Amino acid sequence: MSFPLLRVSNLSVEFSTYGRTSRVLHDVSLDVPARSQVALVGESGSGKTVTMKAIMGLLRQPPARITSGEIYYDGADLLTMPEKDRLRLRGTAMSMVFQDPMSSLNPVFTVGDQMGTILKYADKRLGRSRSRRERMVRVHQVLEQVRMRDPERVTQAFPIMLSGGMRQRVLIAMALLSEPQLLIADEPGTALDVTTQAQILKLLKDLVEERGLALLMITHNLGVVRETSNYVYVMNKGAIVEHGETAGIFDNPRDPYTRSLIDAVPRLTGGTRPSGEVTA
Ligand SMILES: Nc1ncnc2c1ncn2[C@@H]1O[C@H](COP(=O)(O)OP(=O)(O)OP(=O)(O)O)[C@@H](O)[C@H]1O
Ligand SMILES: [Mg+2]
């Protein structure tokens, strides 16, 4: 059997703070095949971001410690490969979309400058080079891909001059700059109003489908899972408690925790509503 694009295998992580050690991931295993749309869902504190950081090599060790497991990207174990090989993958083949645009963008540089710099470093890691002018062509190209109407104006703008939705689009554009194969999105758009968030999620989904990317969508929101994934892993207290085709999990949750997540979807009216509808 061939390897999926991303495979997390029996990953366990603990944190040691102030002399106390607590285990926050317990034998987490998940697969993200090429071109697939996979969600990792669980309530706050269940370990989603720790999983994402371990995959991206962003866990600070210490205080964290990976006590067991492997993380394979394209068949190669990220945890044992030389750091320089891992750096070459991060932000290039595997890319991330963060939740909060304002803390991910630098307020004192224009969007064009920031995107140009990201591209320059990604190129460097990949042993490529292009002129400033060529970089700007690529920047405009990805801004158009994220359906930005006026890329010229956006590149010249400072982050504060853009709306929340536009800033989130810029973050997606940044993640696409180096033509990744895998996008990991940790709660994208949760800082936005519901309508704008829905547009952003639709855009992400369209982009991964158009470009044949794999998507790992990390969220606490079952509505987001339903909209963006075909396959879902449910995480509770640092362990995967259930996984399967998204539709099947919604129609027939087997694990009591999954059922409780579905039941916990807030209701605005007294009547019943389809499980997983978003309000948060
Ligand atoms: N630097 C750290 N030191 C100690 N414990 C940590 C650290 N980072 C995370 N944890 C613990 O790991 C657990 C999982 O946290 P994580 O951030 O992965 O949750 P999450 O599922 O992403 O939650 P949310 O939906 O709120 O983002 C939590 O119990 C948290 O307290
Ligand atoms: Mg998180």
PDB file of C-alpha atoms and ligand atoms in Angstrom:
ATOM      1  CA  MET A   1       0.000   0.000   0.000  1.00  0.00           C
ATOM      2  CA  SER A   2       1.363   3.422  -0.856  1.00  0.00           C
ATOM      3  CA  PHE A   3       1.898   6.058   1.823  1.00  0.00           C
ATOM      4  CA  PRO A   4      -0.505   8.977   2.161  1.00  0.00           C
ATOM      5  CA  LEU A   5       0.978  12.454   1.672  1.00  0.00           C
ATOM      6  CA  LEU A   6       0.933  13.016   5.438  1.00  0.00           C
ATOM      7  CA  ARG A   7       0.874  10.255   8.036  1.00  0.00           C
ATOM      8  CA  VAL A   8       0.958  10.868  11.762  1.00  0.00           C
ATOM      9  CA  SER A   9       1.605   7.596  13.515  1.00  0.00           C
ATOM     10  CA  ASN A  10       1.185   6.964  17.259  1.00  0.00           C
ATOM     11  CA  LEU A  11       2.263  10.460  18.198  1.00  0.00           C
ATOM     12  CA  SER A  12       2.510  11.188  21.912  1.00  0.00           C
ATOM     13  CA  VAL A  13       3.505  14.559  23.338  1.00  0.00           C
ATOM     14  CA  GLU A  14       3.972  15.722  26.893  1.00  0.00           C
ATOM     15  CA  PHE A  15       4.617  19.126  28.414  1.00  0.00           C
ATOM     16  CA  SER A  16       6.796  19.775  31.429  1.00  0.00           C
ATOM     17  CA  THR A  17       6.143  23.044  33.175  1.00  0.00           C
ATOM     18  CA  TYR A  18       7.180  23.994  36.692  1.00  0.00           C
ATOM     19  CA  GLY A  19       8.358  20.460  37.332  1.00  0.00           C
ATOM     20  CA  ARG A  20       5.004  18.951  36.416  1.00  0.00           C
ATOM     21  CA  THR A  21       4.672  16.730  33.394  1.00  0.00           C
ATOM     22  CA  SER A  22       1.390  16.226  31.615  1.00  0.00           C
ATOM     23  CA  ARG A  23       0.720  14.156  28.554  1.00  0.00           C
ATOM     24  CA  VAL A  24      -1.359  16.069  26.025  1.00  0.00           C
ATOM     25  CA  LEU A  25      -1.297  13.745  23.005  1.00  0.00           C
ATOM     26  CA  HIS A  26      -1.866  10.014  23.318  1.00  0.00           C
ATOM     27  CA  ASP A  27      -0.913   7.829  20.355  1.00  0.00           C
ATOM     28  CA  VAL A  28      -2.454  10.116  17.757  1.00  0.00           C
ATOM     29  CA  SER A  29      -2.585   8.599  14.282  1.00  0.00           C
ATOM     30  CA  LEU A  30      -4.054  10.223  11.212  1.00  0.00           C
ATOM     31  CA  ASP A  31      -3.615  10.131   7.446  1.00  0.00           C
ATOM     32  CA  VAL A  32      -4.031  12.909   4.918  1.00  0.00           C
ATOM     33  CA  PRO A  33      -3.855  11.417   1.419  1.00  0.00           C
ATOM     34  CA  ALA A  34      -2.817  13.623  -1.506  1.00  0.00           C
ATOM     35  CA  ARG A  35      -5.704  15.780  -2.774  1.00  0.00           C
ATOM     36  CA  SER A  36      -7.930  14.861   0.152  1.00  0.00           C
ATOM     37  CA  GLN A  37      -9.851  17.130   2.500  1.00  0.00           C
ATOM     38  CA  VAL A  38      -9.504  15.959   6.050  1.00  0.00           C
ATOM     39  CA  ALA A  39     -10.722  17.604   9.256  1.00  0.00           C
ATOM     40  CA  LEU A  40      -9.457  17.277  12.801  1.00  0.00           C
ATOM     41  CA  VAL A  41     -12.194  18.315  15.205  1.00  0.00           C
ATOM     42  CA  GLY A  42     -12.360  18.515  18.974  1.00  0.00           C
ATOM     43  CA  GLU A  43     -13.298  20.925  21.705  1.00  0.00           C
ATOM     44  CA  SER A  44     -10.969  23.578  23.062  1.00  0.00           C
ATOM     45  CA  GLY A  45      -7.918  22.077  24.739  1.00  0.00           C
ATOM     46  CA  SER A  46      -8.279  18.681  23.066  1.00  0.00           C
ATOM     47  CA  GLY A  47      -4.827  18.917  21.448  1.00  0.00           C
ATOM     48  CA  LYS A  48      -5.485  20.076  17.884  1.00  0.00           C
ATOM     49  CA  THR A  49      -2.954  22.896  17.810  1.00  0.00           C
ATOM     50  CA  VAL A  50      -0.305  20.775  19.519  1.00  0.00           C
ATOM     51  CA  THR A  51      -0.830  18.173  16.772  1.00  0.00           C
ATOM     52  CA  MET A  52      -0.510  20.867  14.101  1.00  0.00           C
ATOM     53  CA  LYS A  53       2.630  22.296  15.677  1.00  0.00           C
ATOM     54  CA  ALA A  54       4.204  18.854  15.900  1.00  0.00           C
ATOM     55  CA  ILE A  55       3.505  18.315  12.195  1.00  0.00           C
ATOM     56  CA  MET A  56       4.912  21.697  11.235  1.00  0.00           C
ATOM     57  CA  GLY A  57       7.927  21.396  13.528  1.00  0.00           C
ATOM     58  CA  LEU A  58       6.795  24.374  15.572  1.00  0.00           C
ATOM     59  CA  LEU A  59       6.623  22.705  18.991  1.00  0.00           C
ATOM     60  CA  ARG A  60       9.129  24.244  21.324  1.00  0.00           C
ATOM     61  CA  GLN A  61      11.091  21.444  22.961  1.00  0.00           C
ATOM     62  CA  PRO A  62      11.245  21.988  25.930  1.00  0.00           C
ATOM     63  CA  PRO A  63       8.661  22.534  27.364  1.00  0.00           C
ATOM     64  CA  ALA A  64       7.158  20.007  24.931  1.00  0.00           C
ATOM     65  CA  ARG A  65       8.584  16.549  24.388  1.00  0.00           C
ATOM     66  CA  ILE A  66       7.613  14.099  21.688  1.00  0.00           C
ATOM     67  CA  THR A  67       7.732  10.802  23.559  1.00  0.00           C
ATOM     68  CA  SER A  68       6.762   8.504  20.722  1.00  0.00           C
ATOM     69  CA  GLY A  69       5.587   8.401  17.159  1.00  0.00           C
ATOM     70  CA  GLU A  70       6.489   9.289  13.620  1.00  0.00           C
ATOM     71  CA  ILE A  71       5.281  11.984  11.234  1.00  0.00           C
ATOM     72  CA  TYR A  72       5.763  11.084   7.598  1.00  0.00           C
ATOM     73  CA  TYR A  73       5.554  13.584   4.788  1.00  0.00           C
ATOM     74  CA  ASP A  74       5.687  11.920   1.412  1.00  0.00           C
ATOM     75  CA  GLY A  75       7.135   8.814   3.057  1.00  0.00           C
ATOM     76  CA  ALA A  76       9.971  10.569   4.929  1.00  0.00           C
ATOM     77  CA  ASP A  77       9.908  10.848   8.727  1.00  0.00           C
ATOM     78  CA  LEU A  78       9.963  14.536   9.636  1.00  0.00           C
ATOM     79  CA  LEU A  79      11.011  13.783  13.199  1.00  0.00           C
ATOM     80  CA  THR A  80      14.259  12.068  12.284  1.00  0.00           C
ATOM     81  CA  MET A  81      15.277  13.880   9.097  1.00  0.00           C
ATOM     82  CA  PRO A  82      18.054  16.490   9.272  1.00  0.00           C
ATOM     83  CA  GLU A  83      16.773  19.906  10.357  1.00  0.00           C
ATOM     84  CA  LYS A  84      17.769  21.525   7.085  1.00  0.00           C
ATOM     85  CA  ASP A  85      15.634  19.056   5.105  1.00  0.00           C
ATOM     86  CA  ARG A  86      12.730  19.728   7.391  1.00  0.00           C
ATOM     87  CA  LEU A  87      13.140  23.474   7.001  1.00  0.00           C
ATOM     88  CA  ARG A  88      13.056  23.040   3.279  1.00  0.00           C
ATOM     89  CA  LEU A  89       9.600  21.465   3.525  1.00  0.00           C
ATOM     90  CA  ARG A  90       8.067  23.908   5.988  1.00  0.00           C
ATOM     91  CA  GLY A  91       6.436  26.850   4.298  1.00  0.00           C
ATOM     92  CA  THR A  92       7.091  25.304   0.898  1.00  0.00           C
ATOM     93  CA  ALA A  93       5.625  21.835   0.333  1.00  0.00           C
ATOM     94  CA  MET A  94       3.627  22.054   3.562  1.00  0.00           C
ATOM     95  CA  SER A  95       2.074  25.393   4.321  1.00  0.00           C
ATOM     96  CA  MET A  96      -0.152  26.826   7.027  1.00  0.00           C
ATOM     97  CA  VAL A  97      -3.066  29.193   7.242  1.00  0.00           C
ATOM     98  CA  PHE A  98      -3.309  30.784  10.655  1.00  0.00           C
ATOM     99  CA  GLN A  99      -6.386  31.865  12.516  1.00  0.00           C
ATOM    100  CA  ASP A 100      -5.637  35.428  13.378  1.00  0.00           C
ATOM    101  CA  PRO A 101      -4.468  37.625  10.509  1.00  0.00           C
ATOM    102  CA  MET A 102      -3.535  40.573  12.701  1.00  0.00           C
ATOM    103  CA  SER A 103      -1.022  38.602  14.740  1.00  0.00           C
ATOM    104  CA  SER A 104       0.355  36.868  11.642  1.00  0.00           C
ATOM    105  CA  LEU A 105       0.877  40.034   9.610  1.00  0.00           C
ATOM    106  CA  ASN A 106       3.457  42.662  10.418  1.00  0.00           C
ATOM    107  CA  PRO A 107       1.720  46.038  10.815  1.00  0.00           C
ATOM    108  CA  VAL A 108       4.685  48.110   9.654  1.00  0.00           C
ATOM    109  CA  PHE A 109       5.280  46.541   6.243  1.00  0.00           C
ATOM    110  CA  THR A 110       3.021  46.591   3.221  1.00  0.00           C
ATOM    111  CA  VAL A 111       1.347  43.358   2.166  1.00  0.00           C
ATOM    112  CA  GLY A 112       3.461  43.323  -0.987  1.00  0.00           C
ATOM    113  CA  ASP A 113       6.711  43.626   0.963  1.00  0.00           C
ATOM    114  CA  GLN A 114       5.707  40.850   3.361  1.00  0.00           C
ATOM    115  CA  MET A 115       4.639  38.512   0.606  1.00  0.00           C
ATOM    116  CA  GLY A 116       7.783  39.282  -1.381  1.00  0.00           C
ATOM    117  CA  THR A 117       9.937  38.466   1.645  1.00  0.00           C
ATOM    118  CA  ILE A 118       8.145  35.184   2.307  1.00  0.00           C
ATOM    119  CA  LEU A 119       8.600  34.183  -1.313  1.00  0.00           C
ATOM    120  CA  LYS A 120      12.253  35.152  -1.259  1.00  0.00           C
ATOM    121  CA  TYR A 121      12.946  32.896   1.731  1.00  0.00           C
ATOM    122  CA  ALA A 122      10.860  30.044   0.331  1.00  0.00           C
ATOM    123  CA  ASP A 123      12.835  30.303  -2.921  1.00  0.00           C
ATOM    124  CA  LYS A 124      16.076  30.343  -0.995  1.00  0.00           C
ATOM    125  CA  ARG A 125      15.178  27.198   0.908  1.00  0.00           C
ATOM    126  CA  LEU A 126      14.347  25.509  -2.358  1.00  0.00           C
ATOM    127  CA  GLY A 127      17.579  26.716  -3.967  1.00  0.00           C
ATOM    128  CA  ARG A 128      15.731  28.945  -6.427  1.00  0.00           C
ATOM    129  CA  SER A 129      16.063  32.634  -7.078  1.00  0.00           C
ATOM    130  CA  ARG A 130      14.054  35.221  -8.920  1.00  0.00           C
ATOM    131  CA  SER A 131      14.230  38.958  -9.280  1.00  0.00           C
ATOM    132  CA  ARG A 132      12.144  41.346  -7.232  1.00  0.00           C
ATOM    133  CA  ARG A 133      10.049  41.991 -10.285  1.00  0.00           C
ATOM    134  CA  GLU A 134       9.431  38.278 -10.849  1.00  0.00           C
ATOM    135  CA  ARG A 135       8.467  37.914  -7.225  1.00  0.00           C
ATOM    136  CA  MET A 136       5.900  40.685  -7.553  1.00  0.00           C
ATOM    137  CA  VAL A 137       4.410  38.967 -10.591  1.00  0.00           C
ATOM    138  CA  ARG A 138       3.949  35.830  -8.499  1.00  0.00           C
ATOM    139  CA  VAL A 139       2.510  37.849  -5.587  1.00  0.00           C
ATOM    140  CA  HIS A 140      -0.098  39.406  -7.883  1.00  0.00           C
ATOM    141  CA  GLN A 141      -0.865  36.018  -9.314  1.00  0.00           C
ATOM    142  CA  VAL A 142      -1.688  34.456  -5.927  1.00  0.00           C
ATOM    143  CA  LEU A 143      -3.678  37.504  -4.848  1.00  0.00           C
ATOM    144  CA  GLU A 144      -5.785  36.989  -7.945  1.00  0.00           C
ATOM    145  CA  GLN A 145      -6.120  33.314  -7.080  1.00  0.00           C
ATOM    146  CA  VAL A 146      -7.653  34.246  -3.725  1.00  0.00           C
ATOM    147  CA  ARG A 147     -10.159  36.398  -5.671  1.00  0.00           C
ATOM    148  CA  MET A 148      -8.681  39.726  -4.653  1.00  0.00           C
ATOM    149  CA  ARG A 149     -10.161  42.267  -7.023  1.00  0.00           C
ATOM    150  CA  ASP A 150      -7.381  44.817  -7.006  1.00  0.00           C
ATOM    151  CA  PRO A 151      -4.040  43.092  -6.306  1.00  0.00           C
ATOM    152  CA  GLU A 152      -2.093  46.269  -7.039  1.00  0.00           C
ATOM    153  CA  ARG A 153      -3.860  48.166  -4.296  1.00  0.00           C
ATOM    154  CA  VAL A 154      -3.574  45.250  -1.872  1.00  0.00           C
ATOM    155  CA  THR A 155       0.185  44.913  -2.302  1.00  0.00           C
ATOM    156  CA  GLN A 156       0.620  48.599  -1.497  1.00  0.00           C
ATOM    157  CA  ALA A 157      -1.649  48.481   1.548  1.00  0.00           C
ATOM    158  CA  PHE A 158      -0.626  48.061   5.166  1.00  0.00           C
ATOM    159  CA  PRO A 159      -2.564  45.288   6.959  1.00  0.00           C
ATOM    160  CA  ILE A 160      -4.617  47.768   8.998  1.00  0.00           C
ATOM    161  CA  MET A 161      -6.009  49.226   5.758  1.00  0.00           C
ATOM    162  CA  LEU A 162      -7.674  45.939   4.786  1.00  0.00           C
ATOM    163  CA  SER A 163     -10.904  44.395   6.047  1.00  0.00           C
ATOM    164  CA  GLY A 164     -10.744  41.256   8.197  1.00  0.00           C
ATOM    165  CA  GLY A 165     -11.877  39.104   5.287  1.00  0.00           C
ATOM    166  CA  MET A 166      -9.236  40.600   2.998  1.00  0.00           C
ATOM    167  CA  ARG A 167      -6.537  40.008   5.581  1.00  0.00           C
ATOM    168  CA  GLN A 168      -7.572  36.377   5.861  1.00  0.00           C
ATOM    169  CA  ARG A 169      -7.368  36.130   2.064  1.00  0.00           C
ATOM    170  CA  VAL A 170      -3.871  37.584   2.207  1.00  0.00           C
ATOM    171  CA  LEU A 171      -2.896  34.834   4.681  1.00  0.00           C
ATOM    172  CA  ILE A 172      -4.241  32.194   2.321  1.00  0.00           C
ATOM    173  CA  ALA A 173      -2.353  33.821  -0.542  1.00  0.00           C
ATOM    174  CA  MET A 174       0.825  33.739   1.565  1.00  0.00           C
ATOM    175  CA  ALA A 175       0.343  30.031   2.204  1.00  0.00           C
ATOM    176  CA  LEU A 176      -0.043  29.428  -1.541  1.00  0.00           C
ATOM    177  CA  LEU A 177       3.010  31.440  -2.612  1.00  0.00           C
ATOM    178  CA  SER A 178       5.369  28.498  -2.723  1.00  0.00           C
ATOM    179  CA  GLU A 179       2.895  26.123  -4.386  1.00  0.00           C
ATOM    180  CA  PRO A 180       2.493  23.695  -1.483  1.00  0.00           C
ATOM    181  CA  GLN A 181       0.973  20.225  -1.769  1.00  0.00           C
ATOM    182  CA  LEU A 182      -0.447  20.261   1.742  1.00  0.00           C
ATOM    183  CA  LEU A 183      -2.282  23.089   3.468  1.00  0.00           C
ATOM    184  CA  ILE A 184      -2.921  22.958   7.186  1.00  0.00           C
ATOM    185  CA  ALA A 185      -5.502  25.458   8.371  1.00  0.00           C
ATOM    186  CA  ASP A 186      -5.949  25.978  12.130  1.00  0.00           C
ATOM    187  CA  GLU A 187      -9.373  27.508  12.752  1.00  0.00           C
ATOM    188  CA  PRO A 188      -9.224  29.939   9.828  1.00  0.00           C
ATOM    189  CA  GLY A 189     -11.704  32.765   9.900  1.00  0.00           C
ATOM    190  CA  THR A 190     -12.885  32.323  13.488  1.00  0.00           C
ATOM    191  CA  ALA A 191     -12.054  35.988  14.095  1.00  0.00           C
ATOM    192  CA  LEU A 192     -14.510  36.935  11.333  1.00  0.00           C
ATOM    193  CA  ASP A 193     -18.266  37.314  11.189  1.00  0.00           C
ATOM    194  CA  VAL A 194     -20.163  34.197  10.147  1.00  0.00           C
ATOM    195  CA  THR A 195     -20.839  35.306   6.569  1.00  0.00           C
ATOM    196  CA  THR A 196     -17.251  36.294   5.869  1.00  0.00           C
ATOM    197  CA  GLN A 197     -15.988  33.098   7.492  1.00  0.00           C
ATOM    198  CA  ALA A 198     -18.264  31.077   5.231  1.00  0.00           C
ATOM    199  CA  GLN A 199     -16.827  32.889   2.189  1.00  0.00           C
ATOM    200  CA  ILE A 200     -13.274  32.200   3.348  1.00  0.00           C
ATOM    201  CA  LEU A 201     -13.989  28.516   3.883  1.00  0.00           C
ATOM    202  CA  LYS A 202     -15.592  28.276   0.463  1.00  0.00           C
ATOM    203  CA  LEU A 203     -12.561  29.963  -1.065  1.00  0.00           C
ATOM    204  CA  LEU A 204     -10.187  27.559   0.695  1.00  0.00           C
ATOM    205  CA  LYS A 205     -12.201  24.585  -0.472  1.00  0.00           C
ATOM    206  CA  ASP A 206     -12.349  25.856  -4.063  1.00  0.00           C
ATOM    207  CA  LEU A 207      -8.617  26.539  -4.064  1.00  0.00           C
ATOM    208  CA  VAL A 208      -7.596  23.127  -2.783  1.00  0.00           C
ATOM    209  CA  GLU A 209      -9.898  21.475  -5.295  1.00  0.00           C
ATOM    210  CA  GLU A 210      -8.730  23.608  -8.235  1.00  0.00           C
ATOM    211  CA  ARG A 211      -5.085  23.169  -7.396  1.00  0.00           C
ATOM    212  CA  GLY A 212      -5.226  19.539  -6.303  1.00  0.00           C
ATOM    213  CA  LEU A 213      -3.929  20.274  -2.816  1.00  0.00           C
ATOM    214  CA  ALA A 214      -4.467  18.242   0.315  1.00  0.00           C
ATOM    215  CA  LEU A 215      -6.180  20.087   3.165  1.00  0.00           C
ATOM    216  CA  LEU A 216      -6.025  19.364   6.875  1.00  0.00           C
ATOM    217  CA  MET A 217      -8.682  21.564   8.457  1.00  0.00           C
ATOM    218  CA  ILE A 218      -8.372  21.982  12.202  1.00  0.00           C
ATOM    219  CA  THR A 219     -11.483  23.233  13.944  1.00  0.00           C
ATOM    220  CA  HIS A 220     -13.773  22.909  16.938  1.00  0.00           C
ATOM    221  CA  ASN A 221     -16.740  23.634  14.719  1.00  0.00           C
ATOM    222  CA  LEU A 222     -18.781  20.792  13.251  1.00  0.00           C
ATOM    223  CA  GLY A 223     -20.317  23.091  10.651  1.00  0.00           C
ATOM    224  CA  VAL A 224     -16.823  23.786   9.332  1.00  0.00           C
ATOM    225  CA  VAL A 225     -16.087  20.057   9.276  1.00  0.00           C
ATOM    226  CA  ARG A 226     -19.193  19.399   7.241  1.00  0.00           C
ATOM    227  CA  GLU A 227     -18.416  22.186   4.766  1.00  0.00           C
ATOM    228  CA  THR A 228     -14.755  21.498   4.215  1.00  0.00           C
ATOM    229  CA  SER A 229     -13.960  17.812   4.647  1.00  0.00           C
ATOM    230  CA  ASN A 230     -14.717  14.368   3.300  1.00  0.00           C
ATOM    231  CA  TYR A 231     -13.007  12.569   6.136  1.00  0.00           C
ATOM    232  CA  VAL A 232     -12.876  13.504   9.792  1.00  0.00           C
ATOM    233  CA  TYR A 233     -10.873  12.622  12.895  1.00  0.00           C
ATOM    234  CA  VAL A 234     -12.492  13.407  16.225  1.00  0.00           C
ATOM    235  CA  MET A 235     -10.101  14.265  19.032  1.00  0.00           C
ATOM    236  CA  ASN A 236     -10.884  14.231  22.742  1.00  0.00           C
ATOM    237  CA  LYS A 237      -8.377  14.830  25.543  1.00  0.00           C
ATOM    238  CA  GLY A 238      -5.438  14.298  23.228  1.00  0.00           C
ATOM    239  CA  ALA A 239      -6.633  11.047  21.655  1.00  0.00           C
ATOM    240  CA  ILE A 240      -8.431  10.238  18.412  1.00  0.00           C
ATOM    241  CA  VAL A 241     -11.715   8.718  19.535  1.00  0.00           C
ATOM    242  CA  GLU A 242     -13.374   8.182  16.174  1.00  0.00           C
ATOM    243  CA  HIS A 243     -12.675   8.698  12.500  1.00  0.00           C
ATOM    244  CA  GLY A 244     -14.414   8.080   9.223  1.00  0.00           C
ATOM    245  CA  GLU A 245     -16.137   9.596   6.205  1.00  0.00           C
ATOM    246  CA  THR A 246     -17.595  12.949   7.259  1.00  0.00           C
ATOM    247  CA  ALA A 247     -21.131  12.119   6.189  1.00  0.00           C
ATOM    248  CA  GLY A 248     -21.104   8.814   8.076  1.00  0.00           C
ATOM    249  CA  ILE A 249     -19.830  10.358  11.284  1.00  0.00           C
ATOM    250  CA  PHE A 250     -22.556  12.979  11.243  1.00  0.00           C
ATOM    251  CA  ASP A 251     -25.320  10.528  10.460  1.00  0.00           C
ATOM    252  CA  ASN A 252     -24.176   7.822  12.786  1.00  0.00           C
ATOM    253  CA  PRO A 253     -21.672   8.913  15.438  1.00  0.00           C
ATOM    254  CA  ARG A 254     -20.451   5.879  17.347  1.00  0.00           C
ATOM    255  CA  ASP A 255     -18.373   7.481  20.049  1.00  0.00           C
ATOM    256  CA  PRO A 256     -20.251   9.179  22.910  1.00  0.00           C
ATOM    257  CA  TYR A 257     -17.877  12.163  22.667  1.00  0.00           C
ATOM    258  CA  THR A 258     -18.705  12.695  18.990  1.00  0.00           C
ATOM    259  CA  ARG A 259     -22.379  12.493  19.857  1.00  0.00           C
ATOM    260  CA  SER A 260     -21.901  15.057  22.604  1.00  0.00           C
ATOM    261  CA  LEU A 261     -20.121  17.396  20.164  1.00  0.00           C
ATOM    262  CA  ILE A 262     -23.045  17.137  17.780  1.00  0.00           C
ATOM    263  CA  ASP A 263     -25.545  17.691  20.578  1.00  0.00           C
ATOM    264  CA  ALA A 264     -23.547  20.656  21.871  1.00  0.00           C
ATOM    265  CA  VAL A 265     -24.027  22.693  18.693  1.00  0.00           C
ATOM    266  CA  PRO A 266     -25.726  25.829  19.987  1.00  0.00           C
ATOM    267  CA  ARG A 267     -29.320  26.398  19.036  1.00  0.00           C
ATOM    268  CA  LEU A 268     -30.758  29.807  18.413  1.00  0.00           C
ATOM    269  CA  THR A 269     -34.343  28.646  18.305  1.00  0.00           C
ATOM    270  CA  GLY A 270     -36.256  26.118  20.363  1.00  0.00           C
ATOM    271  CA  GLY A 271     -36.852  23.805  17.413  1.00  0.00           C
ATOM    272  CA  THR A 272     -34.595  21.078  16.167  1.00  0.00           C
ATOM    273  CA  ARG A 273     -32.050  21.957  13.546  1.00  0.00           C
ATOM    274  CA  PRO A 274     -29.657  19.997  11.430  1.00  0.00           C
ATOM    275  CA  SER A 275     -26.750  18.902  13.567  1.00  0.00           C
ATOM    276  CA  GLY A 276     -23.513  20.691  12.930  1.00  0.00           C
ATOM    277  CA  GLU A 277     -24.976  24.002  11.825  1.00  0.00           C
ATOM    278  CA  VAL A 278     -22.626  26.884  12.572  1.00  0.00           C
ATOM    279  CA  THR A 279     -23.390  29.739  14.832  1.00  0.00           C
ATOM    280  CA  ALA A 280     -20.119  30.287  16.661  1.00  0.00           C
TER     281      ALA A 280
HETATM  282  N1  LIG B   1       3.232  25.425  25.999  1.00  0.00           N
HETATM  283  C1  LIG B   1       2.422  24.604  26.689  1.00  0.00           C
HETATM  284  N2  LIG B   1       2.717  24.240  27.956  1.00  0.00           N
HETATM  285  C2  LIG B   1       1.930  23.421  28.672  1.00  0.00           C
HETATM  286  N3  LIG B   1       0.776  22.898  28.197  1.00  0.00           N
HETATM  287  C3  LIG B   1       0.412  23.237  26.960  1.00  0.00           C
HETATM  288  C4  LIG B   1       1.202  24.097  26.133  1.00  0.00           C
HETATM  289  N4  LIG B   1       0.570  24.247  24.933  1.00  0.00           N
HETATM  290  C5  LIG B   1      -0.555  23.507  25.018  1.00  0.00           C
HETATM  291  N5  LIG B   1      -0.654  22.899  26.217  1.00  0.00           N
HETATM  292  C6  LIG B   1      -1.746  22.013  26.667  1.00  0.00           C
HETATM  293  O1  LIG B   1      -2.023  21.066  25.658  1.00  0.00           O
HETATM  294  C7  LIG B   1      -3.423  20.806  25.605  1.00  0.00           C
HETATM  295  C8  LIG B   1      -3.889  20.919  24.176  1.00  0.00           C
HETATM  296  O2  LIG B   1      -3.798  22.275  23.754  1.00  0.00           O
HETATM  297  P1  LIG B   1      -4.110  22.735  22.264  1.00  0.00           P
HETATM  298  O3  LIG B   1      -3.665  24.146  22.146  1.00  0.00           O
HETATM  299  O4  LIG B   1      -3.552  21.758  21.325  1.00  0.00           O
HETATM  300  O5  LIG B   1      -5.693  22.656  22.232  1.00  0.00           O
HETATM  301  P2  LIG B   1      -6.673  22.947  20.992  1.00  0.00           P
HETATM  302  O6  LIG B   1      -7.409  21.690  20.727  1.00  0.00           O
HETATM  303  O7  LIG B   1      -5.910  23.556  19.882  1.00  0.00           O
HETATM  304  O8  LIG B   1      -7.680  23.997  21.632  1.00  0.00           O
HETATM  305  P3  LIG B   1      -8.377  25.318  20.980  1.00  0.00           P
HETATM  306  O9  LIG B   1      -9.609  24.822  20.274  1.00  0.00           O
HETATM  307  O10 LIG B   1      -8.720  26.131  22.188  1.00  0.00           O
HETATM  308  O11 LIG B   1      -7.395  25.984  20.081  1.00  0.00           O
HETATM  309  C9  LIG B   1      -4.093  21.765  26.551  1.00  0.00           C
HETATM  310  O12 LIG B   1      -4.420  21.062  27.728  1.00  0.00           O
HETATM  311  C10 LIG B   1      -3.030  22.797  26.832  1.00  0.00           C
HETATM  312  O13 LIG B   1      -3.164  23.288  28.130  1.00  0.00           O
HETATM  313 MG    MG B   2      -5.960  25.416  18.912  1.00  0.00          MG
END
